[in-house]
PDB file of C-alpha atoms in Angstrom:
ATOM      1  CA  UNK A   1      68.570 -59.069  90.809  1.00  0.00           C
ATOM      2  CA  UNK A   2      69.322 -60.229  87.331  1.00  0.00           C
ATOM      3  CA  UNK A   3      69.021 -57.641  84.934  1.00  0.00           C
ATOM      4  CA  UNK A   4      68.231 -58.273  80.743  1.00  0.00           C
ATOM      5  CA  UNK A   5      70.050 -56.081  78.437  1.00  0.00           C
ATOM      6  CA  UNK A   6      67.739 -55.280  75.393  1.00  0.00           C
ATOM      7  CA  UNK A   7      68.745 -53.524  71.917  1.00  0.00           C
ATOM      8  CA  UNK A   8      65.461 -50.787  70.674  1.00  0.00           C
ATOM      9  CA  UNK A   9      65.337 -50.284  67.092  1.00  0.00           C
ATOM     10  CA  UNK A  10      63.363 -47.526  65.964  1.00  0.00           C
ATOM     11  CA  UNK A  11      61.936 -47.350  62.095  1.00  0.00           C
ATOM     12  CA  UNK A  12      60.673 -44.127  61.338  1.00  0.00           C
ATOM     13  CA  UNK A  13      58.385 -45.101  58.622  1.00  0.00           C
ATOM     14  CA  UNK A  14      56.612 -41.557  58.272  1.00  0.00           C
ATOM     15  CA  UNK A  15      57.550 -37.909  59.550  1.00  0.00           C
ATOM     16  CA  UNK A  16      55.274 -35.157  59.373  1.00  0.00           C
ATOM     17  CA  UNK A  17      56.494 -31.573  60.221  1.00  0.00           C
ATOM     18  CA  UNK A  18      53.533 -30.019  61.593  1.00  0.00           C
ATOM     19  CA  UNK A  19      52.499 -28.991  64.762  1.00  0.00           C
ATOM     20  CA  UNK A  20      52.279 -31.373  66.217  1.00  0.00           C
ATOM     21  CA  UNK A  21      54.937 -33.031  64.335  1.00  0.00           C
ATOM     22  CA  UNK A  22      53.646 -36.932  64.165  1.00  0.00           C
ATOM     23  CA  UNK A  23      56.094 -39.946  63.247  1.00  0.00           C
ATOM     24  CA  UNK A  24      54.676 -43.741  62.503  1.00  0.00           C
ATOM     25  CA  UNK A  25      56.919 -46.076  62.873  1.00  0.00           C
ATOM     26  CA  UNK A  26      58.117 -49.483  64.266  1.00  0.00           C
ATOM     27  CA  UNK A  27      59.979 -50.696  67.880  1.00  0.00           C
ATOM     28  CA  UNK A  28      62.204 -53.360  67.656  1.00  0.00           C
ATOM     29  CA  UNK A  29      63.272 -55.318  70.999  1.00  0.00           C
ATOM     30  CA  UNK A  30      65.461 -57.759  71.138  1.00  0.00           C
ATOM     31  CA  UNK A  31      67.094 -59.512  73.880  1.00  0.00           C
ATOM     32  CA  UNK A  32      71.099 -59.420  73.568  1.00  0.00           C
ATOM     33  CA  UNK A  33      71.251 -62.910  75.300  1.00  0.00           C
ATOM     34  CA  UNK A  34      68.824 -64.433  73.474  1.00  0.00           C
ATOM     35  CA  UNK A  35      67.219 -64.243  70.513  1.00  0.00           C
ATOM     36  CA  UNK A  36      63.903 -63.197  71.488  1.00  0.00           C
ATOM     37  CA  UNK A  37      61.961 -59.727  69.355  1.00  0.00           C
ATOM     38  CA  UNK A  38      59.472 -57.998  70.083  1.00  0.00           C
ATOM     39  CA  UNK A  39      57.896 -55.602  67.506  1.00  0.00           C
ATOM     40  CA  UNK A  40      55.708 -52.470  68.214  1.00  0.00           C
ATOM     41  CA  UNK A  41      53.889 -50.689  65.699  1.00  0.00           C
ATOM     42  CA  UNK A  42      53.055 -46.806  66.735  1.00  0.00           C
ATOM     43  CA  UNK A  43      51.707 -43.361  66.174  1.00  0.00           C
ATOM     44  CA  UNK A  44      53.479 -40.676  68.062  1.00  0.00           C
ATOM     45  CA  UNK A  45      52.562 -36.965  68.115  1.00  0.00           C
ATOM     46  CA  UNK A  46      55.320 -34.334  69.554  1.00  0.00           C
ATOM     47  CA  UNK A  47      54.618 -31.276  70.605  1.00  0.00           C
ATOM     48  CA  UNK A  48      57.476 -28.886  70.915  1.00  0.00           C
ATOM     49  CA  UNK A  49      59.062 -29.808  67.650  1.00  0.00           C
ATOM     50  CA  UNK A  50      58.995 -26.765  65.710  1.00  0.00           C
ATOM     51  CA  UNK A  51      61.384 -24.639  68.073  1.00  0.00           C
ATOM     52  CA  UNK A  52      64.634 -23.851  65.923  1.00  0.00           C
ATOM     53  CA  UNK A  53      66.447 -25.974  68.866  1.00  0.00           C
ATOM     54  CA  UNK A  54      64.548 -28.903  68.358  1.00  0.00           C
ATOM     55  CA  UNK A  55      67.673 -31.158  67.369  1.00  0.00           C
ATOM     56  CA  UNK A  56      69.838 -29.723  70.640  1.00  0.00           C
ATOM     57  CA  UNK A  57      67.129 -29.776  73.288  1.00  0.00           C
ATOM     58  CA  UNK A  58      67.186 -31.185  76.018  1.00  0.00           C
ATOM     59  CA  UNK A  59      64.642 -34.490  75.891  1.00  0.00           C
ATOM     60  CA  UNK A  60      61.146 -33.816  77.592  1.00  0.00           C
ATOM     61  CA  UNK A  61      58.618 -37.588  77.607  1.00  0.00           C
ATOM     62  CA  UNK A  62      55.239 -35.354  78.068  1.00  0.00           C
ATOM     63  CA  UNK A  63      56.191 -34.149  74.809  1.00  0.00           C
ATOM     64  CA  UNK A  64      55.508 -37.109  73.245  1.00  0.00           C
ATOM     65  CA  UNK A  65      51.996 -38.721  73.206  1.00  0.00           C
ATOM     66  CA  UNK A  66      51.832 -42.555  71.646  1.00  0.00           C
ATOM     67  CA  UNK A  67      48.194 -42.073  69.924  1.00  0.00           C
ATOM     68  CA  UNK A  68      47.909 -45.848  68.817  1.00  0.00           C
ATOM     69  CA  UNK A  69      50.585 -48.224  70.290  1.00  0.00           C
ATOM     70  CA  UNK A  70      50.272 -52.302  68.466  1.00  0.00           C
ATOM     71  CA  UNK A  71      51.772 -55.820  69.213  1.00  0.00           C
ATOM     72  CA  UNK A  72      51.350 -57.910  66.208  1.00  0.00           C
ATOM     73  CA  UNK A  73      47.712 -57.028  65.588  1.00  0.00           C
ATOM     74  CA  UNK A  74      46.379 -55.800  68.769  1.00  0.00           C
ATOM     75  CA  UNK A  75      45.991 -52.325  70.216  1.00  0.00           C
ATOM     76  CA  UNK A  76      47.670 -51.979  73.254  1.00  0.00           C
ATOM     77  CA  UNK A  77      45.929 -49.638  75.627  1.00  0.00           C
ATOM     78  CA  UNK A  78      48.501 -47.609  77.399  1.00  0.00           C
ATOM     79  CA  UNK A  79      46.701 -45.175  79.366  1.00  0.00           C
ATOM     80  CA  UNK A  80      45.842 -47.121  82.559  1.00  0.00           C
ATOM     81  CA  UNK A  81      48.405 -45.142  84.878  1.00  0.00           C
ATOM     82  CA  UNK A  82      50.526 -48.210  85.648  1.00  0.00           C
ATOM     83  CA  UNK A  83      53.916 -47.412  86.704  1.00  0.00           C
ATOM     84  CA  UNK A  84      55.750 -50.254  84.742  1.00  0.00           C
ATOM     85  CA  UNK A  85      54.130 -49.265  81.482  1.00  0.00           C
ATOM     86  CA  UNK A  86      54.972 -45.306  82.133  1.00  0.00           C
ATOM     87  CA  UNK A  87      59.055 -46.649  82.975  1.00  0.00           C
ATOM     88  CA  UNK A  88      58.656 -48.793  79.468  1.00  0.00           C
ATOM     89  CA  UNK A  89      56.973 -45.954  77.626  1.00  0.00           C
ATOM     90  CA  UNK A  90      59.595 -43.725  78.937  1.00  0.00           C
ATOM     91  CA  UNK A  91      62.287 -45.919  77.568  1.00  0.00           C
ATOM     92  CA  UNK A  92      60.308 -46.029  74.153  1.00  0.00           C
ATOM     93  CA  UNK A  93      59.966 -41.803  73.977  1.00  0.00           C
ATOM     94  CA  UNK A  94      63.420 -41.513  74.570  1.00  0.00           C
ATOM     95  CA  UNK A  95      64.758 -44.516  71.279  1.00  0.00           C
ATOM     96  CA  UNK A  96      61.946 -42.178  69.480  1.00  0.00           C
ATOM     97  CA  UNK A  97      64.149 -39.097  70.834  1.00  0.00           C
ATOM     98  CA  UNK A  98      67.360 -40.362  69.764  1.00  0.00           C
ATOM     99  CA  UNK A  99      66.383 -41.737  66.348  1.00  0.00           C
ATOM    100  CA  UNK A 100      64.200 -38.498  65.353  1.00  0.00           C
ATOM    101  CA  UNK A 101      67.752 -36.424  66.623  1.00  0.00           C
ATOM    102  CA  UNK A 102      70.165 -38.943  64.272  1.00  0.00           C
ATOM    103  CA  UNK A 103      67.561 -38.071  61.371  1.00  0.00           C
ATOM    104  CA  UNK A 104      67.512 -34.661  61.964  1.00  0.00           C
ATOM    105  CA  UNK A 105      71.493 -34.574  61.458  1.00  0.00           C
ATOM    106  CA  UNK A 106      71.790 -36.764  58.849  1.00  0.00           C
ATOM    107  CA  UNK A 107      69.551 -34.559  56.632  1.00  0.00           C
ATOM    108  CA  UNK A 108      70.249 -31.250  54.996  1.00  0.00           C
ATOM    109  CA  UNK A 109      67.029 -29.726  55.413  1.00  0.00           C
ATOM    110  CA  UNK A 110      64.981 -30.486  58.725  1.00  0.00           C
ATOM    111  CA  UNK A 111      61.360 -30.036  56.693  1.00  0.00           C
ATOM    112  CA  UNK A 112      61.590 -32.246  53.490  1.00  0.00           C
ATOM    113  CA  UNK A 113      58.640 -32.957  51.599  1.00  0.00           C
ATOM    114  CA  UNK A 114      58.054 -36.844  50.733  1.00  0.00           C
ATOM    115  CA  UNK A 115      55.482 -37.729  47.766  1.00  0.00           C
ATOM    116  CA  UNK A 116      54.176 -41.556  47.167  1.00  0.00           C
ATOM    117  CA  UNK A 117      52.251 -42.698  44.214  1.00  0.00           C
ATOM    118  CA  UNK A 118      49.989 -45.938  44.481  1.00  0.00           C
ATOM    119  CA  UNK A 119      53.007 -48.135  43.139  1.00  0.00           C
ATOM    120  CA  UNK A 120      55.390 -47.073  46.107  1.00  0.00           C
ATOM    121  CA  UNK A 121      52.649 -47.282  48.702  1.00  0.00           C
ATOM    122  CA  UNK A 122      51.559 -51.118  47.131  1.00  0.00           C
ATOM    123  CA  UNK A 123      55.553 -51.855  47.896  1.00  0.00           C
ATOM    124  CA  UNK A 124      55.906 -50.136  51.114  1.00  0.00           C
ATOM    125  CA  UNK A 125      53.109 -52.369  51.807  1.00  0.00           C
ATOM    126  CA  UNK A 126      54.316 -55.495  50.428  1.00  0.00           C
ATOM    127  CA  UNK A 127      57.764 -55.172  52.690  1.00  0.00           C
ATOM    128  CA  UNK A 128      56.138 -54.546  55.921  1.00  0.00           C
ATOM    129  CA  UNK A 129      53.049 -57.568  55.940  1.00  0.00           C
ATOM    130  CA  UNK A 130      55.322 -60.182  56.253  1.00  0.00           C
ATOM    131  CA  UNK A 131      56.408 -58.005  60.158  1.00  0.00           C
ATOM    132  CA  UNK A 132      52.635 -58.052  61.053  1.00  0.00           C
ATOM    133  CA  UNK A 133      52.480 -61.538  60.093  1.00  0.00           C
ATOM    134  CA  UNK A 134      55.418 -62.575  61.705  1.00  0.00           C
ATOM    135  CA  UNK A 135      56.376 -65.015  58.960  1.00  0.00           C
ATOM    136  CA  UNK A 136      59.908 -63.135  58.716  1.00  0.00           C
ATOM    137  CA  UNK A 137      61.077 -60.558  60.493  1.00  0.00           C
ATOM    138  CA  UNK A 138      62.858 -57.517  59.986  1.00  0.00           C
ATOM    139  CA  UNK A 139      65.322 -58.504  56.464  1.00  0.00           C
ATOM    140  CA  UNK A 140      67.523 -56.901  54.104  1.00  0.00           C
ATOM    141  CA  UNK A 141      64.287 -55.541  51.943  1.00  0.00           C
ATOM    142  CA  UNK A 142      63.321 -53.101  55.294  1.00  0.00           C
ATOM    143  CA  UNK A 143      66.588 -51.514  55.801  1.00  0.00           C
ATOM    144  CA  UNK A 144      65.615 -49.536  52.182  1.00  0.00           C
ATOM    145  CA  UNK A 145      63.116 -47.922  53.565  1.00  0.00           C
ATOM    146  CA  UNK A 146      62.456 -45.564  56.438  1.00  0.00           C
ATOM    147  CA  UNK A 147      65.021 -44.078  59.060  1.00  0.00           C
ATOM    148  CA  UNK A 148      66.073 -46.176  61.778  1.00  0.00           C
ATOM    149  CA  UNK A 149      68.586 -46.099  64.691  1.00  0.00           C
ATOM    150  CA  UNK A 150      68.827 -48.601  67.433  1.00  0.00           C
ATOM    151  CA  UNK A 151      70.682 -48.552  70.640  1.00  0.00           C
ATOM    152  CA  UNK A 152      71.325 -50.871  73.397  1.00  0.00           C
ATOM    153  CA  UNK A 153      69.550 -50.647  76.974  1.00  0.00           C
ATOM    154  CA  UNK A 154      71.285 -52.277  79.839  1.00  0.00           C
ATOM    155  CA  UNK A 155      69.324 -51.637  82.966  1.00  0.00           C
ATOM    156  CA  UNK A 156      71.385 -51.115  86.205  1.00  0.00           C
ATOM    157  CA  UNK A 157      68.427 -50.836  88.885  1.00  0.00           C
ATOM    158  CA  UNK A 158      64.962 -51.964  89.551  1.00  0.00           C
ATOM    159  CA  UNK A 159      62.805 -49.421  88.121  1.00  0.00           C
ATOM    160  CA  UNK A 160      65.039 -50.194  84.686  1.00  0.00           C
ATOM    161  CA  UNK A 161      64.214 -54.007  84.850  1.00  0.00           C
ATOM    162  CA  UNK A 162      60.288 -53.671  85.465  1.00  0.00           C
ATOM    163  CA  UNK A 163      60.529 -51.444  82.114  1.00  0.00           C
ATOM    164  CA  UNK A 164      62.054 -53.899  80.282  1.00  0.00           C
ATOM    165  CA  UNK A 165      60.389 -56.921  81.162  1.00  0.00           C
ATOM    166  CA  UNK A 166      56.919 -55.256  80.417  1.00  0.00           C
ATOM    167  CA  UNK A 167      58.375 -54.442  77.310  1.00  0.00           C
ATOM    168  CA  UNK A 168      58.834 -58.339  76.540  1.00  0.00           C
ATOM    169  CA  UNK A 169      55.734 -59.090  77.922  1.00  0.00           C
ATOM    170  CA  UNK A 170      53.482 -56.689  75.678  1.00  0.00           C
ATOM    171  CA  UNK A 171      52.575 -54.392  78.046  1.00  0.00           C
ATOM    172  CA  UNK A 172      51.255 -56.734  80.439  1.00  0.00           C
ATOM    173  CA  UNK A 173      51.376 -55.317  84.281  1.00  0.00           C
ATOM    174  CA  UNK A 174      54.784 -56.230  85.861  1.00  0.00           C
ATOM    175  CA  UNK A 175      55.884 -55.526  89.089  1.00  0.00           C
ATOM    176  CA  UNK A 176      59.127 -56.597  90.504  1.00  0.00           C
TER     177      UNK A 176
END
């Protein structure tokens, strides 16, 4: 079996530190052979998150619950049970692990407050439509705002590859 390598970039776009603690954001997939992308736009609450261990703990999927989950401008429905979108939302919880982890060390405090007026909203705004209208994707003006960290997944069995490939296929039911 051939297996594609992928690279997940995670944008946190908003943290809240509540319980539960909710981050919006943006997935990033990208072939590493090709230069294919995928972008998912999400709403994530995590339970769990206010234990004093948060950063060190060990990494726990049920903790995380994708409340609205889009491909361009559809809602992707992601509670049908299917085992290849539970391996790809597995993969997805744990970038969202790893990213929420690097911002957690690269900040002094873990609960900082963040206030927008109307002008900073209009331009948060203004940098992201041009991702949801795929007219050009991810540039130099998004790496100004947000958090992001992105790693490289290189599946090395079956159950790997079916997560992958329904990432690239939005979700779609994929069975190997």
């Amino acid at each position: 079996m051939r297996f594609t390598h992928i690279n997940i970039e995670t944008l946190i776009l908003v943290a809240i530190w509540e319980e539960p603690s909710i981050f919006q954001g943006c997935f990033k997939i990208s072939t590493l052979q090709s230069k294919y992308e995928e972008y998912f736009f999400f709403r994530c609450e995590l339970s769990n998150s206010m234990s004093i261990d948060f950063p060190v703990h060990e990494f726990y999927p049920d903790d995380y619950y994708f409340t609205h989950f889009y491909c361009k401008e559809e809602k992707l429905g992601l509670d049908n049970g299917s085992e290849s979108i539970e391996y790809a939302l597995y993969i997805l919880k744990y970038a969202l692990y790893i990213t929420i982890k690097e911002m957690l060390s690269h900040r002094t405090q873990k609960h900082q407050f963040l206030y927008m007026d109307d002008i900073v909203l209009e331009s948060l705004i203004q940098k992201i439509k041009p991702i949801l209208n795929q007219n050009s994707l991810w540039s130099e003006s998004m790496k100004e705002i947000g958090f992001a960290v992105a790693m490289d997944f290189c599946p090395q069995e079956e159950m790997a590859e079916i997560a992958v490939q329904t990432l690239l296929s939005h979700f779609s039911e994929f069975t190997a």
